[in-house]
Coordinates of C-alpha atoms and ligand atoms in Angstrom, one line a residue:
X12 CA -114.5 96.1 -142.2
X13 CA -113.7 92.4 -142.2
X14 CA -113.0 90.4 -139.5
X15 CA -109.1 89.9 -138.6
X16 CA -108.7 85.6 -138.3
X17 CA -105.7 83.6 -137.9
X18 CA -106.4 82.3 -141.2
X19 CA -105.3 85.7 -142.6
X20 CA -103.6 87.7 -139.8
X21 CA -102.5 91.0 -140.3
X22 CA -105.2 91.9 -143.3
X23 CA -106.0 95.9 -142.8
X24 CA -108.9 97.8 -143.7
X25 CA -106.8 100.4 -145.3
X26 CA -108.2 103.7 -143.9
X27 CA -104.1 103.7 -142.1
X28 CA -101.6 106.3 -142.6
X29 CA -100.5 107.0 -146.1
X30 CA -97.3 105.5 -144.8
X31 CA -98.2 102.1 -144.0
X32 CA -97.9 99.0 -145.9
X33 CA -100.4 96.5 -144.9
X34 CA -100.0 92.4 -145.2
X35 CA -102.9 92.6 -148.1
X36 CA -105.2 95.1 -148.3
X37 CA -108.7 93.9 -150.2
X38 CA -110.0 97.5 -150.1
X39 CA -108.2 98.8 -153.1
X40 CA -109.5 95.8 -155.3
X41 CA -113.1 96.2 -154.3
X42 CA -112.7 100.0 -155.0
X43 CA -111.6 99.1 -158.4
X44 CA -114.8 96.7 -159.2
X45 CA -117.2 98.6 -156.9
X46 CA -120.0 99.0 -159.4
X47 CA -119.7 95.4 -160.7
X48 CA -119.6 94.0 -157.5
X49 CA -122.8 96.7 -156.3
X50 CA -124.4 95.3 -159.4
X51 CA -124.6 92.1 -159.0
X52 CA -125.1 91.9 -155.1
X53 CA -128.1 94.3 -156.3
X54 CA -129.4 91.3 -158.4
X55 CA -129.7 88.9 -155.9
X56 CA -131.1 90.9 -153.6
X57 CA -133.7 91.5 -156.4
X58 CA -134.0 88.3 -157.5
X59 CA -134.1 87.0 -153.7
X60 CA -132.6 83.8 -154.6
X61 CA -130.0 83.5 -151.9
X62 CA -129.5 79.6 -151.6
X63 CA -128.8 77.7 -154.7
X64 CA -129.3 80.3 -156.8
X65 CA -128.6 81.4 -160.6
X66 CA -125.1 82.7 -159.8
X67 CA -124.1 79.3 -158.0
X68 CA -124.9 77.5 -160.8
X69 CA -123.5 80.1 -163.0
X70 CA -119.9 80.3 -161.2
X71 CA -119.7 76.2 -160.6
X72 CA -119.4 76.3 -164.6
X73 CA -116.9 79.2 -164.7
X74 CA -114.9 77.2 -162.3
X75 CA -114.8 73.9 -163.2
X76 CA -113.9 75.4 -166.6
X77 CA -110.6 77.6 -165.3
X78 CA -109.3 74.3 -163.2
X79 CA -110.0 72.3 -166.1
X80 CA -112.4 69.3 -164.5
X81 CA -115.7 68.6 -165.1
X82 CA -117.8 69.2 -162.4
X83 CA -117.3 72.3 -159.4
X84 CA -119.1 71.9 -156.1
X85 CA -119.8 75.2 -154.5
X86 CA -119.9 75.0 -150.5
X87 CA -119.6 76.9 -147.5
X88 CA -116.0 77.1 -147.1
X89 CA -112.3 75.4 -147.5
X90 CA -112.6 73.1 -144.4
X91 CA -116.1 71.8 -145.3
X92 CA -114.7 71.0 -148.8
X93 CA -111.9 68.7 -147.5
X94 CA -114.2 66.8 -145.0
X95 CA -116.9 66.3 -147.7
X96 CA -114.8 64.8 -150.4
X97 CA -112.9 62.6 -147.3
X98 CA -116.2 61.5 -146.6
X99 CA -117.5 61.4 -149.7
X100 CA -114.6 58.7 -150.6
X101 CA -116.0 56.9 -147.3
X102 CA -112.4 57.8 -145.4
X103 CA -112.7 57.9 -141.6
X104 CA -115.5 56.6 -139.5
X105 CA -117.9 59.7 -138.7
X106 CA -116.7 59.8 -134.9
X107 CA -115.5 56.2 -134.7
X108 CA -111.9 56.1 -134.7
X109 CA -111.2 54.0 -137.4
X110 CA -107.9 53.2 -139.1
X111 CA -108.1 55.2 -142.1
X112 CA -104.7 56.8 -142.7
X113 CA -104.3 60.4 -144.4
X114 CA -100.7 61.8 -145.3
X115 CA -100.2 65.0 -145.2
X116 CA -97.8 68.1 -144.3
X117 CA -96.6 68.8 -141.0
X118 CA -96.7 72.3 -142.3
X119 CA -99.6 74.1 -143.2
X120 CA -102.6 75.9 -141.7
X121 CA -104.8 73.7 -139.8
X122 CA -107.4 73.2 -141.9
X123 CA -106.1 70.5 -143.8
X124 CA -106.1 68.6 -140.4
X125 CA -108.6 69.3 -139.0
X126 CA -111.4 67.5 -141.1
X127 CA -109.0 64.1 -141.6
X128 CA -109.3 63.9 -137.3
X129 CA -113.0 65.3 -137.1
X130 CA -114.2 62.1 -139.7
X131 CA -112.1 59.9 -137.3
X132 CA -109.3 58.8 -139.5
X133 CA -105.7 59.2 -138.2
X134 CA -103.6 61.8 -139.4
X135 CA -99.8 60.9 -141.0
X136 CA -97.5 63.7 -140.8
X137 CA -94.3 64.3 -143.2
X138 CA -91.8 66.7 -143.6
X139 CA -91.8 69.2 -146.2
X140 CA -89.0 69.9 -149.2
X141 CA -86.3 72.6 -148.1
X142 CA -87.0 74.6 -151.1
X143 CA -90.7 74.8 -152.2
X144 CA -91.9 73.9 -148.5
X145 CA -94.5 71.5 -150.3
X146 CA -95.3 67.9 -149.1
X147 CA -92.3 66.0 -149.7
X148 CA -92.8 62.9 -152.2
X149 CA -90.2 60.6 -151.1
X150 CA -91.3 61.0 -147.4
X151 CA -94.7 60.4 -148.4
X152 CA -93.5 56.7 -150.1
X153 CA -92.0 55.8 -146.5
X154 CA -94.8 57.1 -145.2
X155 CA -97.4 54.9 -146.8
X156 CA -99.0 51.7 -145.2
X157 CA -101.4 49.3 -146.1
X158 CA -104.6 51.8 -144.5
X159 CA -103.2 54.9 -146.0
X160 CA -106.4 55.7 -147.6
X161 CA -105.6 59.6 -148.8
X162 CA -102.9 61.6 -149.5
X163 CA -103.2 65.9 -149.0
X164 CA -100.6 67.4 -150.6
X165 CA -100.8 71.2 -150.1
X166 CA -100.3 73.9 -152.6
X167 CA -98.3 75.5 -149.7
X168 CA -98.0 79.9 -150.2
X169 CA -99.4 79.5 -153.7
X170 CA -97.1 77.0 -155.2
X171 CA -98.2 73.3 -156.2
X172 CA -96.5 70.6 -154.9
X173 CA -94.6 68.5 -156.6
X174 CA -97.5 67.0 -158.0
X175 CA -95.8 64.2 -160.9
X176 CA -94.5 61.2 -158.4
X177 CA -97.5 61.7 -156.3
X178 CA -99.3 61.2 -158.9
X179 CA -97.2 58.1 -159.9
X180 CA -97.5 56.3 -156.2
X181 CA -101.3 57.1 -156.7
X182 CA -101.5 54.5 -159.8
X183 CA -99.4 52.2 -157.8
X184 CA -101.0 52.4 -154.4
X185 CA -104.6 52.4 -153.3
X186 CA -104.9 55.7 -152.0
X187 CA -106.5 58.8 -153.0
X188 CA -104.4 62.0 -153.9
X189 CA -106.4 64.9 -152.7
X190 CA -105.2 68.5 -153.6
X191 CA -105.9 71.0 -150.5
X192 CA -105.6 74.1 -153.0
X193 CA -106.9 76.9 -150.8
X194 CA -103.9 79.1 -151.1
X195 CA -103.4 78.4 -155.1
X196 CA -106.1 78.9 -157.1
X197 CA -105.2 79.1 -161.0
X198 CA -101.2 77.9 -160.3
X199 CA -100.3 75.0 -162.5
X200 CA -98.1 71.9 -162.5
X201 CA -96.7 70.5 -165.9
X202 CA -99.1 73.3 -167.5
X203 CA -102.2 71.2 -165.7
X204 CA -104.3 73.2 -163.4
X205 CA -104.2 72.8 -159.6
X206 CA -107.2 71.0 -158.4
X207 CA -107.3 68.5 -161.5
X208 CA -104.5 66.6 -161.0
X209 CA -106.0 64.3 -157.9
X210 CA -109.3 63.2 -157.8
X211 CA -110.9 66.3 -156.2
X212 CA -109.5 69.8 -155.4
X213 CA -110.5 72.1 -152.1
X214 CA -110.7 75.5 -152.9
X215 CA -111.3 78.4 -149.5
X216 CA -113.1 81.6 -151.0
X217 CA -112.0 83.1 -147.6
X218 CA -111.5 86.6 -148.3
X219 CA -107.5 87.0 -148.2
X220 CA -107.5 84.0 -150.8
X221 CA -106.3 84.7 -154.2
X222 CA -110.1 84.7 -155.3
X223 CA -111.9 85.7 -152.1
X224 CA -115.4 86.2 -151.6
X225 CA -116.9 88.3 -149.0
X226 CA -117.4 86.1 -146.3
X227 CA -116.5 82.4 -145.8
X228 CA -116.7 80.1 -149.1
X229 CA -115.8 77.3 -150.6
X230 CA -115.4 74.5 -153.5
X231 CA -114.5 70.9 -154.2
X232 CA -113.1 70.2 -157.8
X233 CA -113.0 66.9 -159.4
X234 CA -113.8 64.9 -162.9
X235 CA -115.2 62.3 -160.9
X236 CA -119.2 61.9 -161.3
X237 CA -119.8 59.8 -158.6
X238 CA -117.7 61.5 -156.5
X239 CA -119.3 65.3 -157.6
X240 CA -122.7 63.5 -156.7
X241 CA -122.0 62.2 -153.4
X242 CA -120.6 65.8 -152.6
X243 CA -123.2 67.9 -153.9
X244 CA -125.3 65.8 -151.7
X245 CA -123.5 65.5 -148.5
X246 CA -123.4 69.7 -148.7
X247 CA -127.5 69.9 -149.2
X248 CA -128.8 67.3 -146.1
X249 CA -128.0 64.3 -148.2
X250 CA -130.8 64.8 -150.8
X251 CA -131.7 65.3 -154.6
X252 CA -135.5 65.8 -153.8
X253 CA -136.7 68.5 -151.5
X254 CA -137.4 66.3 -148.6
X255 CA -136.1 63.0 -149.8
X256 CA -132.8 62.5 -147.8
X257 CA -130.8 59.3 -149.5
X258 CA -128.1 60.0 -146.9
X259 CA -127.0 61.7 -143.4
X260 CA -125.3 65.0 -144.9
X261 CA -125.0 68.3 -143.7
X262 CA -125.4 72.3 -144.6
X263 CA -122.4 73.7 -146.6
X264 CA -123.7 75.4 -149.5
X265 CA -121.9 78.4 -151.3
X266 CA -124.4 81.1 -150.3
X267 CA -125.6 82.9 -153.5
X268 CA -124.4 86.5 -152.5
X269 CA -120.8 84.7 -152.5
X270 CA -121.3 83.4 -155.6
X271 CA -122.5 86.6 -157.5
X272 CA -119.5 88.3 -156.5
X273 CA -117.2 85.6 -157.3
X274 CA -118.6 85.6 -160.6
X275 CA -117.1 89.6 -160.8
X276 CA -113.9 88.6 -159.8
X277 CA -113.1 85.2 -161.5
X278 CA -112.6 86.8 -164.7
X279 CA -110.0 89.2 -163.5
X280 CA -108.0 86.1 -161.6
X281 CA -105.3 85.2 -163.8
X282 CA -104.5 89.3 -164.0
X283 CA -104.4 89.2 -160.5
X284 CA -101.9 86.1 -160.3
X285 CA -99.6 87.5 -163.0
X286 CA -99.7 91.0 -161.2
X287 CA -98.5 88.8 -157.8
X288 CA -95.7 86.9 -160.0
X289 CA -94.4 90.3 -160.8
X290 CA -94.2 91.9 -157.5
X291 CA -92.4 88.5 -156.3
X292 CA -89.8 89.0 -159.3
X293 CA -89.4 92.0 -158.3
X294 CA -89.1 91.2 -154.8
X295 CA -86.9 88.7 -155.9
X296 CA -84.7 91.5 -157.6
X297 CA -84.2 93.7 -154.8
X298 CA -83.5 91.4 -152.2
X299 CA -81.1 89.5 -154.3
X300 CA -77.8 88.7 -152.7
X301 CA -78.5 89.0 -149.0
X302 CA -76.6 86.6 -147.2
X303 CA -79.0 86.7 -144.1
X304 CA -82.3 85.9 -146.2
X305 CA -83.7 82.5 -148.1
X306 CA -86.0 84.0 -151.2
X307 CA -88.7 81.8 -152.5
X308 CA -87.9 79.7 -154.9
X309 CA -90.2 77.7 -157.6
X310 CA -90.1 74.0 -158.3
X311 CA -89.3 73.2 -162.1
X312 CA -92.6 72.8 -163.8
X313 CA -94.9 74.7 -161.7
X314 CA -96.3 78.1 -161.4
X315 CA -96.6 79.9 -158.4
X316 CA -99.2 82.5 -157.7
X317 CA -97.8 83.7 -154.8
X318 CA -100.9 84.1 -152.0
X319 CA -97.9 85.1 -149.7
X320 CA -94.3 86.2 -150.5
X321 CA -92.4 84.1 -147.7
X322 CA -88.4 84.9 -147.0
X323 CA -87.0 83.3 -144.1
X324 CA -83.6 84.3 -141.9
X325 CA -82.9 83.6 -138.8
X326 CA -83.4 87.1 -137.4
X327 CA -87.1 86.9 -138.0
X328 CA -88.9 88.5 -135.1
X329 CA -86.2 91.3 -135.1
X330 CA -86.9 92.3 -138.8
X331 CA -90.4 92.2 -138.2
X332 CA -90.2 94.4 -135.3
X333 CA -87.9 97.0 -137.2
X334 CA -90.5 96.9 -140.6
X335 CA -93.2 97.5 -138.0
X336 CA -91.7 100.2 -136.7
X337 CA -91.3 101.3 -140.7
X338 CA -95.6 100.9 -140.7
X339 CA -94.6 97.4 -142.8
X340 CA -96.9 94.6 -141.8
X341 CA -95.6 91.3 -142.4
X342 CA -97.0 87.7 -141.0
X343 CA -96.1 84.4 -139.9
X344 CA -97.7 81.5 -141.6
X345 CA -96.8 79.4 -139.5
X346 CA -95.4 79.6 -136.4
X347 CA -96.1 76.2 -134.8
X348 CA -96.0 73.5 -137.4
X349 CA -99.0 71.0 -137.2
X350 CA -97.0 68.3 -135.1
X351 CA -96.5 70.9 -132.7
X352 CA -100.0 72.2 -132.2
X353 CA -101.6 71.6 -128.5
X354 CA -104.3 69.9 -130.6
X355 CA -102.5 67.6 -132.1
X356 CA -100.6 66.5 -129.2
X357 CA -102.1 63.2 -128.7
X358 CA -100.5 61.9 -132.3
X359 CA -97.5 61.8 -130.1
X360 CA -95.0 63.4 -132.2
X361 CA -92.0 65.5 -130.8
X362 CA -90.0 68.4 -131.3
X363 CA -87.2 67.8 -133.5
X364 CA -89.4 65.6 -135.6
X365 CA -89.9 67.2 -138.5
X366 CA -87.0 69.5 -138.7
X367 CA -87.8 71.2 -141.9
X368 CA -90.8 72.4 -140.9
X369 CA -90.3 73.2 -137.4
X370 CA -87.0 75.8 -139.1
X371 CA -89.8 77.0 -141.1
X372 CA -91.9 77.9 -138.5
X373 CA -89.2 79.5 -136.6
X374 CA -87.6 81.6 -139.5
X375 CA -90.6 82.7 -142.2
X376 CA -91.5 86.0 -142.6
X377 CA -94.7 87.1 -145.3
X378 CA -93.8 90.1 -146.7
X379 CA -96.3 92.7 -148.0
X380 CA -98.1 90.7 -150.9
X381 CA -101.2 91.5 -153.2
X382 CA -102.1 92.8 -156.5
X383 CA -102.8 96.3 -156.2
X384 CA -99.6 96.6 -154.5
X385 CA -97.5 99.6 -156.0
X386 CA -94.0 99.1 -157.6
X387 CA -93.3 102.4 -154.8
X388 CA -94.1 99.8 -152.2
X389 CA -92.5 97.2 -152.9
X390 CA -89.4 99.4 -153.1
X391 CA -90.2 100.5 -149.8
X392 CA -90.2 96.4 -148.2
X393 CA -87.2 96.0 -149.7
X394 CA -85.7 99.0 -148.8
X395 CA -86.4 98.5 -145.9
X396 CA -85.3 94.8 -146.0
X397 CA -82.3 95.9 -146.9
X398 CA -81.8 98.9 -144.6
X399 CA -81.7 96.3 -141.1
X400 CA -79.3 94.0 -142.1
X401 CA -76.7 96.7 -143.7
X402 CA -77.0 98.7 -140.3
X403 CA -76.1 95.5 -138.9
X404 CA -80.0 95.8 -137.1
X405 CA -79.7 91.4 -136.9
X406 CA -76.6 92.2 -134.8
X407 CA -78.2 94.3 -132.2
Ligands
PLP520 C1 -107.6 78.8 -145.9 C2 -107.2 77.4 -145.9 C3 -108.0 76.3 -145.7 C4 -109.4 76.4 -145.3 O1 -110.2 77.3 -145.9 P1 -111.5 77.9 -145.1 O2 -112.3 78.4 -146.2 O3 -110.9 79.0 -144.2 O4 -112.2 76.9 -144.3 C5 -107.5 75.0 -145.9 N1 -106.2 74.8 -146.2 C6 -105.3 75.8 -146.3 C7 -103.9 75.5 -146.7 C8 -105.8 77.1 -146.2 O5 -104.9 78.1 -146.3

């Protein structure tokens, strides 16, 4: 059974009542490819290649190709992939603190924090747009400063954000647009891609991801040579020869296994995001017209593969108490907002800051959400949904 992680919280192994309706359950999809995926785990167990193997090289292609760039970095997971290509663009000062600048959400998980401060550049928080809760642009332009040397927007939930007048400040300012596109793999933006539309893309293969691998993973996407060079390096010790090391790197390879069974699943991924799309419509549908609730809404131009289905309403914790009680697993993602973390409390920032985030935090709610979902549960959620607030439940 895997792991429970804050990443993810609230995945279930399945083996449950028939009654319960987990967060995401990955044990119906694996059932459903169980000899493909035996199969080629089989192979590399045969073949004994398990670092840098056939299948790397083999789903690196299949990648690149689906995002639409040129060249696909396999490595060991989503945080690795942000700090190589921050490093790789020389941004922060490897433990120095430096003056490097990097813009990015004060909502979302971690992660894309994490690796601007561990390089030794200094994190720029903005606010997030009421209605997508992506990276907002305008905040970003009063945001910028002479040593703003990177911008992360987030593909926040599944859906890109709003990726055309970052795209435009990037022409007219020296920094680089960096996509952190962990939760979004195959959504597109003006029918482009996520993960092609900065110069690099980083892509979590955690399991709960859209495409999830069995264990930790990762990749960095770009179209960038130099760039794809300097990351393929940085991930293998800093070398091309075996024990010629051009430069001080580290060890964050995609681990062969991972990459054989990614290579089962890709092919089934855009199925899987248009199965998502319709249990959100549908969602969508039977929630309608609830005063109490906010349902996701979509950006104009942009897809959105929906990783998580995120209402929000004031009487979160309650609801999610009474679905509980219903055997409905729901999550929070996220309940402090970046500014707000104890390990970001040296930045200085302070409640109240960054008000859209921090009503975020205090009012989303992730509904059930994954492809093999039934249309019988979904009715269930928002049945269920429906049942605590016409009981007057939020009163109580
Ligand atoms: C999952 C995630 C990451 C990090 O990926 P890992 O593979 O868990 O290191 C980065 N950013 C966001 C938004 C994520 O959801």
């Amino acid at each position: 059974m895997f792991c429970l992680d804050e990443a993810t919280p609230g995945v279930s192994s399945i083996q449950a009542s028939q009654k319960t309706i987990p967060l995401v359950n990955l044990q119906r999809q694996i059932a459903q490819h169980r000899p493909a995926l035996d199969a080629a785990m089989a192979a590399v167990l045969d073949r004994g290649d398990f670092i840098k193997g056939g299948a790397v090289a083999e789903f690196e292609k299949a990648f690149a190709a689906f995002c639409g760039t040129e060249y696909c970095i396999g490595v060991g997971n989503g945080t690795d992939a942000l700090a190589m290509i921050l490093e790789a663009l020389d941004i922060g000062a490897m433990g120095i603190s430096s003056r490097d600048e990097v813009i990015l959400p004060a909502m979302s998980f971690i992660a894309t924090v994490e690796p601007v401060s561990r390089l030794g550049a200094m994190p720029v928080l903005v606010d997030i747009d009421p209605h997508t809760y992506t990276l907002c642009p305008l905040q970003v332009k009063d945001a910028l400063s002479p040593t703003t040397k990177a911008v992360i927007p987030v593909h926040l939930y599944g859906q890109p954000a709003e990726m055309a007048p970052l795209m435009k400040l990037a022409k007219d300012h020296p920094f680089h647009l960096i996509e952190d596109s962990a939760q979004a793999h195959g959504a597109t933006c003006n029918t482009q891609t996520i993960g092609s539309l900065g110069i690099a893309g980083a892509f979590s293969f955690y399991p709960g991801k859209n495409l999830g691998a069995f264990g930790d993973g990762g990749a960095v996407t770009t179209s960038d040579p130099n760039l794809a060079e300097k990351v393929r390096m940085l991930a293998n010790h800093g070398r091309q020869k075996k024990y010629e090391h051009d430069m001080v790197g580290t060890n964050s390879r995609l681990d062969t296994l991972q990459a054989a069974i990614l290579n089962v699943k890709l092919p089934h991924l855009a199925d899987w995001n248009t199965a998502r799309a319709q249990w959100a419509a549908l969602y969508n549908e039977l929630l309608a017209g609830i005063d109490e609730i906010d349902l996701p809404k979509t950006g104009a131009d942009r897809t959105h593969v929906y990783h998580l289905y995120v209402i929000q309403t004031p009487h979160r914790d309650a609801l999610m108490a009474h679905l509980k009680e219903q055997g409905i697993h729901t999550g929070i993602h996220y309940p402090i907002p970046l500014h707000l973390q104890p390990a970001y409390h040296h930045l200085g920032y302070k409640q109240g800051r960054f008000p859209v985030s921090e009503a975020l935090a205090a009012r989303c709610l992730s509904l059930p959400m994954f492809p093999e979902m039934t249309e019988q549960e979904i009715h269930t959620v928002a049945r269920e949904v429906r049942s605590f607030y016409e009981n007057g439940k939020h009163h109580e």
